[in-house]
Amino acid sequence: MSDVTIERVPKGRLGVWLLIAGEIVIFGGFIASYILARLEYPEFGSKEAAGDLNIVVGTVNTLILLISNWTMVKAHEAALEKNVAKAKSFMIYTLVLGLLFLGIKLGYEWPTDFSHGHTISSSKAIADQAPGSEVMKVSLFWSYYFLMTGFHGLHIVVGSLVIFFVMLGISGGQNLHRVELAGAYWHLVELVWVILFPMLYLIQ
Amino acid sequence: MAEEKDYHGKQNYVMLLGVIAVLVIAMVGIASTMTGSSKVLAISALAAIQFYVVLNNLMHLKYEPALITLVAYLSVVFIVILIFGVAPDTLLVNLDPSGQNGLVFIEP
């Protein structure tokens, strides 16, 4: 951590970290807005509002994402050993786990939420009928929930595409350093989720 | 070939991810047993530890050059400034429940 001049930092690494910093600011904006709304309206995000969330499924998904981070780390270790086949195998495991996370989120959690009448705009529908009502404040939780988990899911899709194309690019043993850069982006998805999961699912 | 340089030390990733998994389970346990502000504080503290471990150990920030460390932490600092900068305006202003008078300013 001693090199401070920009010339000493590889461009790819600096670029990925600038992207990650930007992503932290974007997600941070959502999180800051949510925290301030919770402080303003204590009932917003309460058990009555967020009680339909399935904590068990959320926890299982959290652990799936965690394991995918381990497989990505193993892919990076294999890349350092210049073991392309092993690196590719672990990247495939990462992709499968990422898609499993998305599958549970989009295939089970969201449809269950929809079946309870919660959508990203359900608070607006209530607001149109009863402006300023308590129900509207409670329902506002779901606008945040779908926005933040949706945006997080979008990053899993982008991260999966990045891993897929990096995997194709290392076939000849070239560009193995990109495995680490793709991994850094994938870990960002975990970094954001360790805040979103307790904030949305557990603090009610 | 600066891109090929390996910045990393050896880490026990199984142990690191085990620690994060234990923290996740602990958070769920706290959520189902505790209530009130102590629950919020405990869960927030565990989430902050996970955030630190992921950022420094999984993302290897602790091995990165100072410039990258600066970029990463600066983004977190921006969020803290955002929260504390906006909080006074948000928390001191209430929407009028009747919808007739627009914003109602609460005296500090």
XYZ file of C-alpha atoms in Angstrom:
312
model
C 0.000 0.000 0.000
C 3.037 2.241 -0.467
C 2.711 3.208 -4.132
C 0.736 6.425 -4.398
C 1.492 7.621 -7.919
C -1.037 6.855 -10.635
C 1.702 5.517 -12.940
C 2.305 2.614 -10.560
C -1.285 1.422 -10.586
C -2.187 -0.874 -13.509
C -4.829 0.813 -15.666
C -7.247 -2.118 -15.640
C -7.117 -2.371 -11.875
C -7.602 1.378 -11.411
C -10.503 1.369 -13.893
C -12.310 -1.460 -12.107
C -11.873 0.229 -8.746
C -13.155 3.554 -10.082
C -16.205 1.650 -11.357
C -16.625 -0.045 -7.970
C -16.343 3.310 -6.172
C -19.050 4.710 -8.456
C -21.272 1.719 -7.749
C -20.760 2.150 -4.000
C -21.907 5.770 -4.322
C -25.000 4.766 -6.358
C -26.056 2.014 -3.944
C -25.079 4.272 -1.060
C -27.530 6.877 -2.345
C -30.360 4.306 -2.265
C -29.317 3.107 1.186
C -29.022 6.664 2.545
C -32.481 7.497 1.192
C -33.931 4.345 2.790
C -32.309 5.039 6.178
C -33.589 8.628 6.205
C -37.101 7.469 5.266
C -37.008 4.907 8.087
C -35.921 7.606 10.548
C -38.700 9.897 9.346
C -41.430 7.242 9.446
C -40.680 4.564 12.066
C -43.648 2.483 10.879
C -42.162 2.307 7.372
C -40.194 -0.951 7.101
C -41.816 -2.310 10.268
C -43.019 -5.901 10.673
C -46.451 -4.826 9.409
C -44.862 -3.446 6.257
C -42.107 -5.968 5.555
C -43.577 -8.997 7.338
C -44.323 -10.755 4.056
C -40.608 -11.107 3.330
C -39.342 -14.675 3.715
C -36.241 -14.450 5.938
C -35.359 -18.141 5.472
C -35.272 -17.816 1.688
C -33.333 -14.539 2.011
C -30.773 -16.254 4.257
C -30.392 -19.203 1.885
C -29.853 -16.776 -0.994
C -27.282 -14.871 1.077
C -25.331 -18.082 1.687
C -25.540 -19.008 -2.025
C -24.035 -15.642 -2.924
C -21.353 -16.151 -0.284
C -20.381 -19.542 -1.734
C -20.226 -17.969 -5.210
C -17.689 -15.516 -3.816
C -15.604 -18.439 -2.591
C -15.689 -20.116 -6.023
C -14.621 -16.804 -7.609
C -11.697 -16.551 -5.193
C -10.711 -20.116 -6.109
C -10.885 -19.143 -9.808
C -8.501 -16.283 -9.077
C -6.116 -18.591 -7.208
C -6.155 -20.983 -10.167
C -5.443 -18.068 -12.520
C -2.418 -17.114 -10.411
C -1.181 -20.699 -10.812
C -1.864 -20.304 -14.572
C -4.197 -23.292 -14.373
C -6.725 -22.215 -17.010
C -8.942 -25.306 -16.829
C -9.331 -25.028 -13.052
C -9.980 -21.289 -13.256
C -12.683 -21.874 -15.865
C -14.308 -24.587 -13.769
C -14.604 -22.322 -10.748
C -15.895 -19.473 -12.915
C -18.619 -21.800 -14.219
C -19.537 -22.692 -10.605
C -19.721 -18.960 -9.856
C -22.039 -18.395 -12.816
C -24.303 -21.270 -11.775
C -24.535 -19.975 -8.192
C -25.185 -16.416 -9.408
C -27.986 -17.647 -11.648
C -29.361 -19.751 -8.781
C -29.470 -16.584 -6.630
C -31.317 -14.760 -9.410
C -33.613 -17.724 -10.010
C -34.707 -17.799 -6.367
C -35.134 -14.024 -6.305
C -37.052 -13.677 -9.571
C -38.658 -17.098 -9.705
C -39.836 -17.472 -6.119
C -39.413 -14.381 -3.919
C -40.739 -11.694 -6.242
C -43.747 -13.745 -7.488
C -44.644 -14.475 -3.844
C -44.438 -10.749 -3.067
C -46.576 -9.945 -6.115
C -49.173 -12.488 -4.968
C -49.446 -10.516 -1.700
C -50.194 -7.366 -3.697
C -46.754 -5.790 -3.319
C -45.219 -4.157 -6.376
C -42.757 -1.345 -6.982
C -45.684 1.032 -7.535
C -48.173 -0.319 -4.971
C -47.437 2.662 -2.684
C -48.351 5.049 -5.514
C -51.682 3.297 -6.034
C -52.443 3.682 -2.343
C -51.219 7.289 -2.354
C -53.602 8.126 -5.184
C -56.493 6.796 -3.119
C -55.464 8.079 0.311
C -52.733 10.752 0.230
C -50.546 10.849 3.317
C -52.124 7.742 4.800
C -50.285 5.362 7.099
C -50.865 2.571 4.594
C -48.990 4.552 1.974
C -45.947 4.950 4.242
C -45.971 1.239 5.011
C -46.328 0.335 1.350
C -43.415 2.621 0.464
C -41.149 -0.116 1.831
C -41.910 -2.271 -1.184
C -40.913 0.475 -3.614
C -37.484 0.545 -1.983
C -37.335 -3.248 -1.776
C -38.012 -3.848 -5.462
C -35.808 -0.946 -6.545
C -32.786 -2.008 -4.509
C -33.037 -5.782 -4.985
C -33.815 -5.229 -8.675
C -30.772 -3.006 -9.133
C -28.677 -5.530 -7.213
C -30.000 -8.317 -9.448
C -29.075 -6.278 -12.498
C -25.503 -6.166 -11.200
C -25.514 -9.950 -10.857
C -26.552 -10.191 -14.504
C -23.767 -7.781 -15.548
C -21.241 -9.582 -13.303
C -22.241 -12.926 -14.837
C -21.749 -11.547 -18.345
C -18.341 -10.142 -17.360
C -17.278 -13.515 -15.910
C -18.568 -15.310 -19.005
C -16.614 -13.114 -21.429
C -13.474 -13.184 -19.265
C -13.782 -16.982 -19.241
C -13.849 -16.998 -23.045
C -10.863 -14.625 -23.146
C -8.515 -16.745 -21.039
C -8.802 -19.892 -23.147
C -5.310 -19.593 -24.564
C -3.781 -18.781 -21.192
C -3.853 -15.081 -22.029
C -5.245 -12.218 -19.941
C -5.389 -14.271 -16.747
C -5.161 -11.078 -14.662
C -8.712 -10.301 -15.832
C -10.016 -13.109 -13.630
C -9.106 -11.020 -10.589
C -10.721 -7.896 -12.038
C -13.930 -9.800 -12.806
C -13.735 -11.212 -9.280
C -13.471 -7.733 -7.779
C -16.703 -6.778 -9.543
C -18.356 -9.995 -8.359
C -17.306 -9.293 -4.771
C -18.968 -5.864 -5.116
C -22.265 -7.719 -5.489
C -21.550 -9.444 -2.156
C -20.395 -6.149 -0.612
C -23.737 -4.527 -1.422
C -25.770 -7.563 -0.335
C -24.193 -7.688 3.163
C -25.858 -4.286 3.699
C -29.125 -4.859 1.789
C -29.949 -8.206 3.407
C -29.984 -7.037 7.053
C -31.438 -3.645 6.128
C -34.434 -5.031 4.223
C -34.991 -8.469 5.766
C -33.816 -8.280 9.359
C -34.252 -4.754 10.725
C -38.042 -4.592 10.930
C 3.857 -5.986 -17.373
C 2.296 -4.081 -14.519
C -1.021 -5.885 -15.078
C 0.534 -9.232 -14.197
C 1.878 -8.058 -10.840
C 0.454 -9.994 -7.924
C -0.315 -7.758 -4.962
C -1.645 -10.462 -2.731
C -0.559 -12.173 0.382
C -1.825 -15.605 1.303
C -5.245 -15.680 2.904
C -7.345 -18.469 4.365
C -10.491 -17.880 2.303
C -12.381 -20.804 3.779
C -11.967 -19.279 7.233
C -12.897 -15.795 5.965
C -16.088 -16.988 4.297
C -16.851 -19.163 7.338
C -16.641 -16.050 9.510
C -19.021 -14.175 7.196
C -21.455 -17.141 7.171
C -21.405 -17.262 10.982
C -22.072 -13.501 11.093
C -25.026 -13.939 8.704
C -26.516 -16.676 10.912
C -25.855 -14.524 14.018
C -27.698 -11.593 12.414
C -30.709 -13.784 11.656
C -30.634 -15.088 15.249
C -30.496 -11.552 16.636
C -33.359 -10.485 14.348
C -35.598 -13.222 15.737
C -34.685 -12.822 19.414
C -33.945 -9.144 20.088
C -36.129 -6.061 19.690
C -35.801 -2.282 19.575
C -32.687 -0.182 19.138
C -30.348 -2.828 20.605
C -31.386 -5.151 17.766
C -30.752 -2.446 15.163
C -27.348 -1.632 16.664
C -26.268 -5.282 16.924
C -27.302 -6.123 13.346
C -25.739 -2.914 11.999
C -22.463 -3.698 13.780
C -22.342 -7.234 12.335
C -23.180 -5.894 8.863
C -20.366 -3.330 9.178
C -17.893 -6.102 10.105
C -18.977 -8.126 7.063
C -18.641 -5.045 4.849
C -15.094 -4.488 6.144
C -14.068 -8.146 5.684
C -15.464 -8.329 2.126
C -13.892 -5.016 1.104
C -10.469 -5.663 2.604
C -10.024 -9.410 2.329
C -12.191 -10.679 -0.532
C -11.701 -7.602 -2.703
C -8.043 -7.416 -1.577
C -8.245 -3.720 -0.797
C -5.687 -4.112 1.970
C -3.135 -5.231 -0.639
C -3.939 -2.512 -3.168
C -1.872 0.643 -3.768
C -2.761 3.674 -1.639
C -4.458 5.414 -4.566
C -7.034 2.611 -4.919
C -7.583 2.481 -1.162
C -8.221 6.230 -1.259
C -10.719 5.909 -4.139
C -12.641 3.124 -2.385
C -12.878 4.748 1.030
C -13.651 8.160 -0.468
C -16.844 6.701 -1.964
C -17.904 5.488 1.483
C -17.092 8.895 2.974
C -19.324 10.545 0.328
C -22.254 8.419 1.481
C -21.690 9.343 5.126
C -21.557 13.042 4.147
C -24.772 12.550 2.128
C -26.622 10.995 5.081
C -25.521 13.582 7.639
C -25.904 16.434 5.161
C -29.462 15.561 4.172
C -30.674 14.269 7.560
C -31.419 17.680 9.103
C -33.609 18.705 6.146
C -35.399 15.362 6.024
C -35.964 14.842 9.721
C -37.074 18.417 10.457
C -39.674 18.540 7.671
C -42.956 16.612 7.757
C -45.431 16.084 4.970
C -48.778 17.529 5.973
C -51.088 14.508 6.403
C -54.094 16.539 5.239
C -52.378 17.268 1.949
C -53.618 20.886 1.997
C -50.664 22.825 3.312
C -47.795 21.079 1.551
C -44.766 20.911 3.772
C -44.960 21.548 7.490
C -41.695 22.678 9.004
C -40.979 21.455 12.494
C -39.125 23.880 14.728
C -35.756 22.415 15.754
